[in-house]
PDB file of C-alpha atoms in Angstrom:
ATOM      1  CA  GLN A   7      18.557 -16.992  25.237  1.00 66.00           C
ATOM      2  CA  SER A   8      21.032 -15.673  27.781  1.00 81.00           C
ATOM      3  CA  VAL A   9      24.572 -14.678  26.838  1.00 89.00           C
ATOM      4  CA  LEU A  10      25.823 -15.782  30.266  1.00 97.00           C
ATOM      5  CA  THR A  11      25.998 -19.525  30.901  1.00 97.00           C
ATOM      6  CA  GLN A  12      25.619 -21.150  34.308  1.00 98.00           C
ATOM      7  CA  PRO A  13      25.252 -24.808  35.320  1.00 98.00           C
ATOM      8  CA  PRO A  14      21.554 -25.624  35.813  1.00 97.00           C
ATOM      9  CA  SER A  15      22.126 -27.149  39.219  1.00 97.00           C
ATOM     10  CA  VAL A  16      24.733 -27.755  41.895  1.00 97.00           C
ATOM     11  CA  SER A  17      24.436 -29.677  45.132  1.00 96.00           C
ATOM     12  CA  ALA A  18      26.358 -30.614  48.226  1.00 96.00           C
ATOM     13  CA  ALA A  19      25.835 -31.784  51.795  1.00 96.00           C
ATOM     14  CA  PRO A  20      25.351 -29.362  54.681  1.00 96.00           C
ATOM     15  CA  GLY A  21      28.600 -27.742  55.717  1.00 96.00           C
ATOM     16  CA  GLN A  22      30.250 -28.400  52.393  1.00 97.00           C
ATOM     17  CA  LYS A  23      31.214 -25.930  49.649  1.00 97.00           C
ATOM     18  CA  VAL A  24      29.723 -25.313  46.215  1.00 97.00           C
ATOM     19  CA  THR A  25      30.869 -23.127  43.366  1.00 98.00           C
ATOM     20  CA  ILE A  26      28.765 -21.739  40.541  1.00 98.00           C
ATOM     21  CA  SER A  27      30.379 -20.632  37.323  1.00 98.00           C
ATOM     22  CA  CYS A  28      29.192 -17.891  34.989  1.00 98.00           C
ATOM     23  CA  SER A  29      30.700 -17.876  31.522  1.00 98.00           C
ATOM     24  CA  GLY A  30      30.483 -14.896  29.200  1.00 97.00           C
ATOM     25  CA  SER A  31      32.568 -12.975  26.708  1.00 97.00           C
ATOM     26  CA  SER A  32      34.717  -9.882  26.306  1.00 96.00           C
ATOM     27  CA  SER A  33      31.651  -7.739  25.651  1.00 96.00           C
ATOM     28  CA  ASN A  34      30.163  -8.503  29.048  1.00 96.00           C
ATOM     29  CA  ILE A  35      32.092 -10.181  31.875  1.00 97.00           C
ATOM     30  CA  GLY A  36      35.455  -9.459  30.278  1.00 96.00           C
ATOM     31  CA  ASN A  37      35.042  -5.700  30.541  1.00 94.00           C
ATOM     32  CA  ASN A  38      32.382  -5.049  33.186  1.00 95.00           C
ATOM     33  CA  TYR A  39      31.720  -5.788  36.829  1.00 96.00           C
ATOM     34  CA  VAL A  40      29.794  -8.932  37.754  1.00 97.00           C
ATOM     35  CA  SER A  41      27.063  -9.159  40.385  1.00 98.00           C
ATOM     36  CA  TRP A  42      25.335 -12.197  41.857  1.00 98.00           C
ATOM     37  CA  TYR A  43      21.735 -12.534  43.034  1.00 98.00           C
ATOM     38  CA  GLN A  44      20.049 -15.077  45.280  1.00 98.00           C
ATOM     39  CA  GLN A  45      16.388 -15.889  44.742  1.00 98.00           C
ATOM     40  CA  LEU A  46      14.828 -17.918  47.514  1.00 98.00           C
ATOM     41  CA  PRO A  47      11.653 -19.823  46.548  1.00 96.00           C
ATOM     42  CA  GLY A  48       8.717 -17.491  46.034  1.00 95.00           C
ATOM     43  CA  THR A  49      10.668 -14.320  46.739  1.00 97.00           C
ATOM     44  CA  ALA A  50      12.299 -11.477  44.830  1.00 98.00           C
ATOM     45  CA  PRO A  51      15.996 -11.654  43.922  1.00 98.00           C
ATOM     46  CA  LYS A  52      18.450 -10.271  46.446  1.00 98.00           C
ATOM     47  CA  LEU A  53      21.896  -8.812  45.770  1.00 98.00           C
ATOM     48  CA  LEU A  54      24.588 -11.157  47.064  1.00 98.00           C
ATOM     49  CA  ILE A  55      27.831  -9.969  45.448  1.00 98.00           C
ATOM     50  CA  TYR A  56      28.663  -6.799  43.519  1.00 97.00           C
ATOM     51  CA  ASP A  57      31.734  -5.447  41.747  1.00 96.00           C
ATOM     52  CA  ASN A  58      32.955  -9.035  41.253  1.00 97.00           C
ATOM     53  CA  THR A  59      33.954  -9.659  44.867  1.00 97.00           C
ATOM     54  CA  LYS A  60      32.180  -7.309  47.289  1.00 97.00           C
ATOM     55  CA  ARG A  61      29.423  -8.274  49.705  1.00 98.00           C
ATOM     56  CA  PRO A  62      26.621  -5.863  50.693  1.00 96.00           C
ATOM     57  CA  SER A  63      26.121  -5.247  54.369  1.00 95.00           C
ATOM     58  CA  GLY A  64      24.412  -8.224  56.009  1.00 95.00           C
ATOM     59  CA  ILE A  65      25.640 -10.860  53.551  1.00 97.00           C
ATOM     60  CA  PRO A  66      27.736 -13.446  55.434  1.00 97.00           C
ATOM     61  CA  ASP A  67      31.310 -14.090  54.388  1.00 95.00           C
ATOM     62  CA  ARG A  68      30.326 -17.657  53.493  1.00 97.00           C
ATOM     63  CA  PHE A  69      29.454 -16.123  50.133  1.00 98.00           C
ATOM     64  CA  SER A  70      32.320 -15.031  47.886  1.00 98.00           C
ATOM     65  CA  GLY A  71      32.804 -13.915  44.319  1.00 98.00           C
ATOM     66  CA  SER A  72      35.691 -13.933  41.889  1.00 97.00           C
ATOM     67  CA  LYS A  73      36.331 -13.107  38.257  1.00 98.00           C
ATOM     68  CA  SER A  74      38.964 -14.156  35.774  1.00 96.00           C
ATOM     69  CA  GLY A  75      38.891 -13.108  32.144  1.00 97.00           C
ATOM     70  CA  THR A  76      35.442 -13.782  30.737  1.00 97.00           C
ATOM     71  CA  SER A  77      34.220 -15.969  33.604  1.00 98.00           C
ATOM     72  CA  ALA A  78      33.051 -15.376  37.142  1.00 98.00           C
ATOM     73  CA  THR A  79      32.461 -17.696  40.058  1.00 98.00           C
ATOM     74  CA  LEU A  80      30.252 -17.623  43.134  1.00 98.00           C
ATOM     75  CA  GLY A  81      31.367 -19.704  46.095  1.00 98.00           C
ATOM     76  CA  ILE A  82      29.262 -20.749  49.068  1.00 97.00           C
ATOM     77  CA  THR A  83      31.008 -22.384  52.018  1.00 97.00           C
ATOM     78  CA  GLY A  84      29.447 -23.954  55.101  1.00 97.00           C
ATOM     79  CA  LEU A  85      26.353 -24.790  53.081  1.00 97.00           C
ATOM     80  CA  GLN A  86      23.059 -24.471  54.971  1.00 97.00           C
ATOM     81  CA  THR A  87      19.533 -25.605  54.135  1.00 96.00           C
ATOM     82  CA  GLY A  88      18.567 -21.941  53.985  1.00 96.00           C
ATOM     83  CA  ASP A  89      20.925 -21.509  51.030  1.00 97.00           C
ATOM     84  CA  GLU A  90      18.648 -23.586  48.803  1.00 97.00           C
ATOM     85  CA  ALA A  91      17.745 -21.093  46.102  1.00 98.00           C
ATOM     86  CA  ASP A  92      18.304 -20.047  42.530  1.00 98.00           C
ATOM     87  CA  TYR A  93      21.433 -17.998  41.890  1.00 98.00           C
ATOM     88  CA  TYR A  94      21.979 -15.643  38.955  1.00 98.00           C
ATOM     89  CA  CYS A  95      25.004 -13.751  37.725  1.00 98.00           C
ATOM     90  CA  GLY A  96      24.529 -10.395  36.041  1.00 98.00           C
ATOM     91  CA  THR A  97      26.584  -7.829  34.185  1.00 97.00           C
ATOM     92  CA  TRP A  98      26.370  -5.136  31.517  1.00 95.00           C
ATOM     93  CA  ASP A  99      26.887  -6.190  27.907  1.00 95.00           C
ATOM     94  CA  SER A 100      28.551  -3.398  25.962  1.00 94.00           C
ATOM     95  CA  SER A 101      27.681  -4.860  22.546  1.00 94.00           C
ATOM     96  CA  LEU A 102      23.995  -5.307  23.354  1.00 93.00           C
ATOM     97  CA  SER A 103      23.832  -2.105  25.459  1.00 92.00           C
ATOM     98  CA  ALA A 104      21.807  -4.138  27.910  1.00 93.00           C
ATOM     99  CA  GLU A 105      22.042  -5.672  31.335  1.00 95.00           C
ATOM    100  CA  VAL A 106      22.269  -9.460  31.009  1.00 97.00           C
ATOM    101  CA  PHE A 107      21.665 -12.251  33.481  1.00 98.00           C
ATOM    102  CA  GLY A 108      22.959 -15.775  33.592  1.00 98.00           C
ATOM    103  CA  THR A 109      20.753 -18.777  32.943  1.00 97.00           C
ATOM    104  CA  GLY A 110      20.470 -19.415  36.677  1.00 97.00           C
ATOM    105  CA  SER A 111      21.697 -22.222  38.925  1.00 98.00           C
ATOM    106  CA  LYS A 112      19.638 -24.095  41.478  1.00 98.00           C
ATOM    107  CA  VAL A 113      21.511 -24.968  44.657  1.00 98.00           C
ATOM    108  CA  THR A 114      20.311 -28.066  46.498  1.00 96.00           C
ATOM    109  CA  VAL A 115      21.498 -29.038  49.962  1.00 95.00           C
ATOM    110  CA  LEU A 116      21.559 -32.843  50.146  1.00 92.00           C
TER     111      LEU A 116
ATOM    112  CA  GLU B  17      14.508   1.191  54.970  1.00 96.00           C
ATOM    113  CA  VAL B  18      14.492   1.056  51.181  1.00 97.00           C
ATOM    114  CA  GLN B  19      11.139  -0.067  49.808  1.00 98.00           C
ATOM    115  CA  LEU B  20       9.972  -0.575  46.246  1.00 98.00           C
ATOM    116  CA  VAL B  21       6.323  -1.427  45.631  1.00 98.00           C
ATOM    117  CA  GLU B  22       5.076  -2.370  42.178  1.00 98.00           C
ATOM    118  CA  SER B  23       1.479  -2.126  41.034  1.00 98.00           C
ATOM    119  CA  GLY B  24      -0.592  -2.147  37.870  1.00 98.00           C
ATOM    120  CA  GLY B  25      -0.283  -5.764  36.815  1.00 97.00           C
ATOM    121  CA  GLY B  26      -3.261  -7.739  35.587  1.00 97.00           C
ATOM    122  CA  VAL B  27      -4.740  -9.886  32.839  1.00 98.00           C
ATOM    123  CA  VAL B  28      -4.926  -8.381  29.350  1.00 98.00           C
ATOM    124  CA  ARG B  29      -5.517  -9.666  25.834  1.00 98.00           C
ATOM    125  CA  PRO B  30      -2.820  -9.712  23.139  1.00 98.00           C
ATOM    126  CA  GLY B  31      -2.406  -6.301  21.561  1.00 98.00           C
ATOM    127  CA  GLU B  32      -3.663  -4.416  24.608  1.00 98.00           C
ATOM    128  CA  SER B  33      -1.750  -2.019  26.854  1.00 98.00           C
ATOM    129  CA  LEU B  34      -0.874  -1.843  30.528  1.00 98.00           C
ATOM    130  CA  ARG B  35       1.001   0.653  32.692  1.00 98.00           C
ATOM    131  CA  LEU B  36       3.073  -0.547  35.630  1.00 98.00           C
ATOM    132  CA  SER B  37       4.081   1.690  38.511  1.00 98.00           C
ATOM    133  CA  CYS B  38       6.740   1.388  41.178  1.00 98.00           C
ATOM    134  CA  GLY B  39       6.640   3.565  44.296  1.00 98.00           C
ATOM    135  CA  ALA B  40       9.921   4.162  46.095  1.00 98.00           C
ATOM    136  CA  SER B  41      10.651   5.136  49.684  1.00 98.00           C
ATOM    137  CA  GLY B  42      13.516   5.097  52.159  1.00 97.00           C
ATOM    138  CA  PHE B  43      16.135   6.667  49.884  1.00 97.00           C
ATOM    139  CA  THR B  44      16.741   9.747  47.748  1.00 96.00           C
ATOM    140  CA  PHE B  45      14.971   8.582  44.603  1.00 96.00           C
ATOM    141  CA  ASP B  46      16.624  10.979  42.183  1.00 93.00           C
ATOM    142  CA  ASP B  47      20.103   9.848  43.225  1.00 94.00           C
ATOM    143  CA  TYR B  48      19.635   6.508  41.486  1.00 95.00           C
ATOM    144  CA  GLY B  49      18.948   4.874  38.186  1.00 95.00           C
ATOM    145  CA  MET B  50      16.058   2.429  38.093  1.00 97.00           C
ATOM    146  CA  THR B  51      15.396  -0.799  36.222  1.00 97.00           C
ATOM    147  CA  TRP B  52      12.601  -3.177  35.265  1.00 98.00           C
ATOM    148  CA  VAL B  53      13.349  -6.899  35.247  1.00 98.00           C
ATOM    149  CA  ARG B  54      10.845  -9.634  34.450  1.00 98.00           C
ATOM    150  CA  GLN B  55      10.590 -13.328  35.133  1.00 98.00           C
ATOM    151  CA  ALA B  56       8.285 -15.579  33.135  1.00 98.00           C
ATOM    152  CA  PRO B  57       6.670 -18.410  35.124  1.00 96.00           C
ATOM    153  CA  GLY B  58       9.306 -21.016  35.962  1.00 95.00           C
ATOM    154  CA  LYS B  59      11.985 -19.152  33.978  1.00 96.00           C
ATOM    155  CA  GLY B  60      15.032 -17.020  34.691  1.00 97.00           C
ATOM    156  CA  LEU B  61      15.525 -13.284  35.027  1.00 97.00           C
ATOM    157  CA  GLU B  62      15.270 -11.038  31.967  1.00 97.00           C
ATOM    158  CA  TRP B  63      16.278  -7.386  32.055  1.00 97.00           C
ATOM    159  CA  VAL B  64      13.619  -5.231  30.407  1.00 97.00           C
ATOM    160  CA  SER B  65      14.579  -1.564  30.649  1.00 97.00           C
ATOM    161  CA  GLY B  66      16.618   0.986  32.554  1.00 95.00           C
ATOM    162  CA  ILE B  67      16.482   4.722  33.162  1.00 95.00           C
ATOM    163  CA  ASN B  68      19.036   7.094  34.627  1.00 93.00           C
ATOM    164  CA  TRP B  69      18.456   9.421  37.553  1.00 94.00           C
ATOM    165  CA  ASN B  70      16.765  12.242  35.667  1.00 93.00           C
ATOM    166  CA  GLY B  71      15.091  10.272  32.893  1.00 94.00           C
ATOM    167  CA  ALA B  72      17.324  11.677  30.176  1.00 94.00           C
ATOM    168  CA  SER B  73      18.798   8.283  29.297  1.00 93.00           C
ATOM    169  CA  THR B  74      16.780   5.119  28.743  1.00 95.00           C
ATOM    170  CA  THR B  75      17.678   1.647  27.475  1.00 94.00           C
ATOM    171  CA  TYR B  76      15.574  -1.316  26.415  1.00 96.00           C
ATOM    172  CA  ALA B  77      15.929  -5.005  25.738  1.00 95.00           C
ATOM    173  CA  GLU B  78      15.498  -5.849  22.055  1.00 95.00           C
ATOM    174  CA  SER B  79      12.443  -7.930  22.925  1.00 96.00           C
ATOM    175  CA  VAL B  80      10.485  -4.855  24.089  1.00 97.00           C
ATOM    176  CA  LYS B  81      12.054  -2.035  22.089  1.00 97.00           C
ATOM    177  CA  GLY B  82       9.409   0.046  20.344  1.00 97.00           C
ATOM    178  CA  ARG B  83       6.586  -1.385  22.479  1.00 98.00           C
ATOM    179  CA  PHE B  84       7.559  -0.483  26.058  1.00 98.00           C
ATOM    180  CA  THR B  85       8.423   2.943  27.467  1.00 98.00           C
ATOM    181  CA  ILE B  86      10.121   3.531  30.795  1.00 98.00           C
ATOM    182  CA  SER B  87       9.715   6.828  32.620  1.00 98.00           C
ATOM    183  CA  ARG B  88       9.984   8.320  36.080  1.00 98.00           C
ATOM    184  CA  ASP B  89       8.551  11.148  38.151  1.00 98.00           C
ATOM    185  CA  ASN B  90      11.118  12.162  40.743  1.00 97.00           C
ATOM    186  CA  ALA B  91       8.669  14.471  42.526  1.00 97.00           C
ATOM    187  CA  LYS B  92       6.369  11.487  43.086  1.00 98.00           C
ATOM    188  CA  LYS B  93       9.272   9.063  43.692  1.00 98.00           C
ATOM    189  CA  SER B  94       7.774   6.780  41.115  1.00 98.00           C
ATOM    190  CA  LEU B  95       8.942   4.651  38.205  1.00 98.00           C
ATOM    191  CA  TYR B  96       6.689   3.591  35.344  1.00 98.00           C
ATOM    192  CA  LEU B  97       6.608   1.094  32.503  1.00 98.00           C
ATOM    193  CA  GLN B  98       4.111   1.710  29.710  1.00 98.00           C
ATOM    194  CA  MET B  99       3.595  -1.571  27.867  1.00 98.00           C
ATOM    195  CA  ASN B 100       1.845  -1.473  24.490  1.00 98.00           C
ATOM    196  CA  SER B 101       1.098  -4.169  21.916  1.00 98.00           C
ATOM    197  CA  LEU B 102       1.418  -6.850  24.564  1.00 98.00           C
ATOM    198  CA  ARG B 103       2.138 -10.409  23.513  1.00 98.00           C
ATOM    199  CA  ALA B 104       1.711 -13.763  25.208  1.00 98.00           C
ATOM    200  CA  GLU B 105       5.476 -13.931  25.689  1.00 97.00           C
ATOM    201  CA  ASP B 106       5.331 -10.772  27.828  1.00 98.00           C
ATOM    202  CA  THR B 107       3.560 -12.787  30.531  1.00 98.00           C
ATOM    203  CA  ALA B 108       5.778 -12.527  33.596  1.00 98.00           C
ATOM    204  CA  LEU B 109       6.306 -11.183  37.076  1.00 98.00           C
ATOM    205  CA  TYR B 110       7.701  -7.673  36.643  1.00 98.00           C
ATOM    206  CA  TYR B 111      10.144  -6.385  39.234  1.00 98.00           C
ATOM    207  CA  CYS B 112      11.398  -2.858  39.661  1.00 98.00           C
ATOM    208  CA  ALA B 113      14.876  -2.506  41.077  1.00 98.00           C
ATOM    209  CA  ARG B 114      17.193   0.279  42.136  1.00 97.00           C
ATOM    210  CA  ASN B 115      20.471   0.297  40.299  1.00 94.00           C
ATOM    211  CA  THR B 116      23.839   1.907  40.654  1.00 89.00           C
ATOM    212  CA  MET B 117      25.662   3.016  37.559  1.00 83.00           C
ATOM    213  CA  ILE B 118      29.296   3.166  36.535  1.00 80.00           C
ATOM    214  CA  ARG B 119      30.677   4.856  33.432  1.00 80.00           C
ATOM    215  CA  GLY B 120      27.102   5.561  32.377  1.00 80.00           C
ATOM    216  CA  VAL B 121      25.897   1.947  32.414  1.00 83.00           C
ATOM    217  CA  ILE B 122      24.109  -0.249  34.930  1.00 82.00           C
ATOM    218  CA  ASN B 123      26.462  -1.711  37.529  1.00 87.00           C
ATOM    219  CA  TYR B 124      24.316  -3.681  39.924  1.00 94.00           C
ATOM    220  CA  LEU B 125      20.744  -3.890  41.235  1.00 97.00           C
ATOM    221  CA  ASP B 126      20.812  -3.489  44.990  1.00 96.00           C
ATOM    222  CA  TYR B 127      17.131  -3.382  45.987  1.00 97.00           C
ATOM    223  CA  TRP B 128      14.185  -5.135  44.380  1.00 98.00           C
ATOM    224  CA  GLY B 129      10.436  -4.900  44.825  1.00 98.00           C
ATOM    225  CA  GLN B 130       8.203  -7.940  45.225  1.00 98.00           C
ATOM    226  CA  GLY B 131       6.898  -7.770  41.664  1.00 98.00           C
ATOM    227  CA  THR B 132       3.571  -7.380  39.882  1.00 98.00           C
ATOM    228  CA  LEU B 133       2.171 -10.109  37.652  1.00 98.00           C
ATOM    229  CA  VAL B 134       1.266  -9.429  34.050  1.00 98.00           C
ATOM    230  CA  THR B 135      -0.676 -12.077  32.159  1.00 98.00           C
ATOM    231  CA  VAL B 136      -1.320 -11.717  28.441  1.00 98.00           C
ATOM    232  CA  SER B 137      -3.903 -14.207  27.258  1.00 97.00           C
ATOM    233  CA  SER B 138      -6.787 -14.397  24.833  1.00 95.00           C
TER     234      SER B 138
END
Protein backbone atom coordinates (compact mmCIF):
# COMPACT_ATOMS: atom_id res chain seq x y z
CA GLN A 1 0.00 0.00 0.00
CA SER A 2 1.63 3.18 -1.24
CA VAL A 3 1.94 6.28 0.93
CA LEU A 4 1.61 8.51 -2.15
CA THR A 5 -1.84 8.75 -3.73
CA GLN A 6 -2.48 9.40 -7.41
CA PRO A 7 -5.69 9.26 -9.46
CA PRO A 8 -5.92 5.87 -11.22
CA SER A 9 -6.57 7.43 -14.59
CA VAL A 10 -6.77 10.72 -16.45
CA SER A 11 -7.75 11.39 -20.04
CA ALA A 12 -8.08 14.15 -22.57
CA ALA A 13 -8.22 14.73 -26.32
CA PRO A 14 -5.10 15.24 -28.42
CA GLY A 15 -3.66 18.70 -27.97
CA GLN A 16 -5.33 19.21 -24.64
CA LYS A 17 -3.78 19.35 -21.15
CA VAL A 18 -3.89 16.88 -18.27
CA THR A 19 -2.66 17.15 -14.72
CA ILE A 20 -1.81 14.31 -12.36
CA SER A 21 -1.76 14.88 -8.64
CA CYS A 22 0.41 13.11 -6.08
CA SER A 23 -0.64 13.46 -2.46
CA GLY A 24 1.65 12.63 0.43
CA SER A 25 2.61 13.89 3.85
CA SER A 26 5.23 15.90 5.71
CA SER A 27 7.47 12.85 6.02
CA ASN A 28 7.78 12.47 2.26
CA ILE A 29 6.67 15.13 -0.23
CA GLY A 30 6.57 17.85 2.41
CA ASN A 31 10.29 17.66 3.10
CA ASN A 32 11.90 15.98 0.09
CA TYR A 33 12.20 16.46 -3.64
CA VAL A 34 9.65 14.82 -5.93
CA SER A 35 10.42 13.04 -9.19
CA TRP A 36 8.08 11.76 -11.89
CA TYR A 37 8.48 8.70 -14.11
CA GLN A 38 6.81 7.72 -17.37
CA GLN A 39 6.31 4.05 -18.17
CA LEU A 40 5.26 3.37 -21.73
CA PRO A 41 3.55 -0.01 -22.30
CA GLY A 42 5.99 -2.88 -22.03
CA THR A 43 8.99 -0.71 -21.22
CA ALA A 44 11.04 0.33 -18.20
CA PRO A 45 10.21 3.55 -16.35
CA LYS A 46 11.90 6.71 -17.56
CA LEU A 47 12.73 9.82 -15.53
CA LEU A 48 10.50 12.71 -16.58
CA ILE A 49 10.85 15.32 -13.83
CA TYR A 50 13.30 15.61 -10.94
CA ASP A 51 13.79 18.02 -8.04
CA ASN A 52 10.08 18.91 -8.24
CA THR A 53 10.29 20.97 -11.43
CA LYS A 54 13.37 20.11 -13.50
CA ARG A 55 13.39 18.21 -16.79
CA PRO A 56 16.28 15.93 -17.83
CA SER A 57 17.87 16.62 -21.17
CA GLY A 58 15.63 15.42 -24.00
CA ILE A 59 12.33 15.74 -22.13
CA PRO A 60 10.09 18.23 -23.97
CA ASP A 61 8.79 21.28 -22.15
CA ARG A 62 5.25 19.96 -22.61
CA PHE A 63 5.96 18.13 -19.36
CA SER A 64 6.10 20.19 -16.17
CA GLY A 65 6.20 19.57 -12.45
CA SER A 66 5.23 21.56 -9.39
CA LYS A 67 5.01 21.06 -5.65
CA SER A 68 3.06 22.75 -2.91
CA GLY A 69 3.15 21.58 0.68
CA THR A 70 2.54 17.85 0.78
CA SER A 71 1.32 17.51 -2.81
CA ALA A 72 2.93 17.52 -6.22
CA THR A 73 1.52 17.80 -9.71
CA LEU A 74 2.63 16.66 -13.15
CA GLY A 75 1.27 18.58 -16.12
CA ILE A 76 1.27 17.47 -19.74
CA THR A 77 0.26 20.00 -22.39
CA GLY A 78 -0.28 19.43 -26.10
CA LEU A 79 -1.24 15.84 -25.39
CA GLN A 80 -0.07 13.31 -27.99
CA THR A 81 -0.96 9.66 -28.57
CA GLY A 82 2.63 8.81 -27.68
CA ASP A 83 2.01 10.14 -24.17
CA GLU A 84 -0.29 7.22 -23.38
CA ALA A 85 1.51 5.60 -20.47
CA ASP A 86 1.54 5.05 -16.75
CA TYR A 87 2.97 7.89 -14.68
CA TYR A 88 4.42 7.57 -11.18
CA CYS A 89 5.57 10.11 -8.64
CA GLY A 90 8.41 9.24 -6.30
CA THR A 91 10.16 10.70 -3.29
CA TRP A 92 12.08 9.75 -0.16
CA ASP A 93 10.09 9.08 3.00
CA SER A 94 12.07 10.14 6.05
CA SER A 95 9.90 8.20 8.51
CA LEU A 96 10.10 4.94 6.57
CA SER A 97 13.73 5.54 5.50
CA ALA A 98 12.64 4.32 2.10
CA GLU A 99 12.02 5.56 -1.40
CA VAL A 100 8.28 5.56 -2.09
CA PHE A 101 6.31 5.67 -5.31
CA GLY A 102 2.80 6.82 -6.02
CA THR A 103 0.01 4.43 -6.91
CA GLY A 104 0.39 5.31 -10.59
CA SER A 105 -1.87 7.08 -13.07
CA LYS A 106 -2.77 5.86 -16.53
CA VAL A 107 -3.01 8.61 -19.14
CA THR A 108 -5.37 7.94 -22.04
CA VAL A 109 -5.56 10.12 -25.14
CA LEU A 110 -9.17 10.12 -26.35
CA GLU B 1 25.55 5.98 -23.30
CA VAL B 2 24.45 4.78 -19.87
CA GLN B 3 23.40 1.14 -19.90
CA LEU B 4 22.14 -1.10 -17.13
CA VAL B 5 21.58 -4.78 -17.86
CA GLU B 6 19.94 -7.07 -15.33
CA SER B 7 20.29 -10.84 -15.26
CA GLY B 8 19.70 -13.79 -12.98
CA GLY B 9 15.92 -13.94 -12.93
CA GLY B 10 14.06 -17.21 -13.23
CA VAL B 11 11.46 -19.54 -11.75
CA VAL B 12 12.03 -20.75 -8.19
CA ARG B 13 9.97 -22.45 -5.50
CA PRO B 14 8.92 -20.73 -2.26
CA GLY B 15 11.74 -20.72 0.26
CA GLU B 16 14.48 -20.91 -2.37
CA SER B 17 17.13 -18.32 -3.20
CA LEU B 18 18.14 -16.33 -6.26
CA ARG B 19 20.87 -13.80 -6.99
CA LEU B 20 20.24 -10.96 -9.41
CA SER B 21 23.01 -9.03 -11.13
CA CYS B 22 23.09 -5.69 -12.88
CA GLY B 23 25.99 -4.74 -15.15
CA ALA B 24 26.65 -1.05 -15.68
CA SER B 25 28.42 0.80 -18.48
CA GLY B 26 28.69 4.29 -19.92
CA PHE B 27 29.31 6.11 -16.64
CA THR B 28 31.64 6.12 -13.65
CA PHE B 29 29.92 3.42 -11.61
CA ASP B 30 31.41 4.31 -8.24
CA ASP B 31 30.19 7.91 -8.50
CA TYR B 32 26.59 6.82 -7.98
CA GLY B 33 24.26 5.09 -5.62
CA MET B 34 22.22 2.24 -7.06
CA THR B 35 18.72 0.92 -6.44
CA TRP B 36 16.52 -2.10 -7.04
CA VAL B 37 12.86 -1.51 -7.85
CA ARG B 38 10.32 -4.22 -8.61
CA GLN B 39 6.98 -4.37 -10.35
CA ALA B 40 4.57 -7.25 -9.82
CA PRO B 41 2.55 -8.25 -12.90
CA GLY B 42 -0.04 -5.57 -13.63
CA LYS B 43 0.93 -3.59 -10.51
CA GLY B 44 2.81 -0.40 -9.68
CA LEU B 45 6.42 0.29 -8.80
CA GLU B 46 7.82 -0.84 -5.45
CA TRP B 47 11.23 0.26 -4.21
CA VAL B 48 13.18 -2.71 -2.88
CA SER B 49 16.65 -1.61 -1.79
CA GLY B 50 19.35 1.00 -2.23
CA ILE B 51 23.11 1.17 -1.78
CA ASN B 52 25.47 4.13 -1.71
CA TRP B 53 28.52 4.56 -3.91
CA ASN B 54 30.94 2.46 -1.89
CA GLY B 55 28.53 -0.06 -0.39
CA ALA B 56 28.92 1.26 3.14
CA SER B 57 25.27 2.28 3.43
CA THR B 58 22.32 0.09 2.46
CA THR B 59 18.56 0.44 2.91
CA TYR B 60 15.69 -1.98 2.44
CA ALA B 61 11.93 -1.97 2.13
CA GLU B 62 10.23 -3.55 5.14
CA SER B 63 8.81 -6.24 2.87
CA VAL B 64 12.28 -7.65 2.10
CA LYS B 65 14.30 -6.69 5.17
CA GLY B 66 16.15 -9.68 6.58
CA ARG B 67 15.65 -11.74 3.41
CA PHE B 68 17.32 -9.67 0.67
CA THR B 69 20.87 -8.31 0.59
CA ILE B 70 22.09 -5.64 -1.80
CA SER B 71 25.77 -5.36 -2.66
CA ARG B 72 28.06 -3.98 -5.34
CA ASP B 73 31.47 -4.60 -6.86
CA ASN B 74 32.81 -1.33 -8.20
CA ALA B 75 35.77 -3.03 -9.89
CA LYS B 76 33.32 -5.13 -11.91
CA LYS B 77 30.81 -2.26 -12.30
CA SER B 78 28.13 -4.55 -11.02
CA LEU B 79 25.21 -4.42 -8.61
CA TYR B 80 23.72 -7.48 -6.94
CA LEU B 81 20.60 -8.52 -5.06
CA GLN B 82 20.76 -11.74 -3.06
CA MET B 83 17.20 -12.91 -2.45
CA ASN B 84 16.63 -15.62 0.16
CA SER B 85 13.47 -17.22 1.55
CA LEU B 86 11.54 -16.17 -1.53
CA ARG B 87 7.77 -15.93 -1.36
CA ALA B 88 5.04 -15.91 -3.97
CA GLU B 89 4.57 -12.19 -3.36
CA ASP B 90 8.16 -11.56 -4.48
CA THR B 91 7.13 -12.46 -8.03
CA ALA B 92 7.91 -9.39 -10.12
CA LEU B 93 10.03 -7.77 -12.77
CA TYR B 94 13.12 -6.47 -10.99
CA TYR B 95 14.74 -3.30 -12.29
CA CYS B 96 18.09 -1.87 -11.33
CA ALA B 97 18.39 1.89 -11.51
CA ARG B 98 21.07 4.51 -11.03
CA ASN B 99 20.23 7.05 -8.39
CA THR B 100 21.48 10.41 -7.28
CA MET B 101 21.54 11.21 -3.61
CA ILE B 102 21.00 14.35 -1.57
CA ARG B 103 21.67 14.74 2.14
CA GLY B 104 22.49 11.04 2.26
CA VAL B 105 19.17 9.80 0.87
CA ILE B 106 17.91 8.81 -2.57
CA ASN B 107 16.90 11.81 -4.67
CA TYR B 108 15.88 10.46 -8.04
CA LEU B 109 16.42 7.47 -10.34
CA ASP B 110 17.76 8.72 -13.64
CA TYR B 111 18.55 5.53 -15.59
CA TRP B 112 16.80 2.18 -15.47
CA GLY B 113 17.57 -1.23 -16.90
CA GLN B 114 15.01 -3.32 -18.77
CA GLY B 115 14.41 -5.67 -15.84
CA THR B 116 14.71 -9.37 -15.07
CA LEU B 117 11.68 -11.48 -14.20
CA VAL B 118 11.52 -13.44 -10.98
CA THR B 119 8.72 -15.96 -10.55
CA VAL B 120 8.18 -17.72 -7.24
CA SER B 121 5.79 -20.61 -7.60
CA SER B 122 5.32 -24.11 -6.28
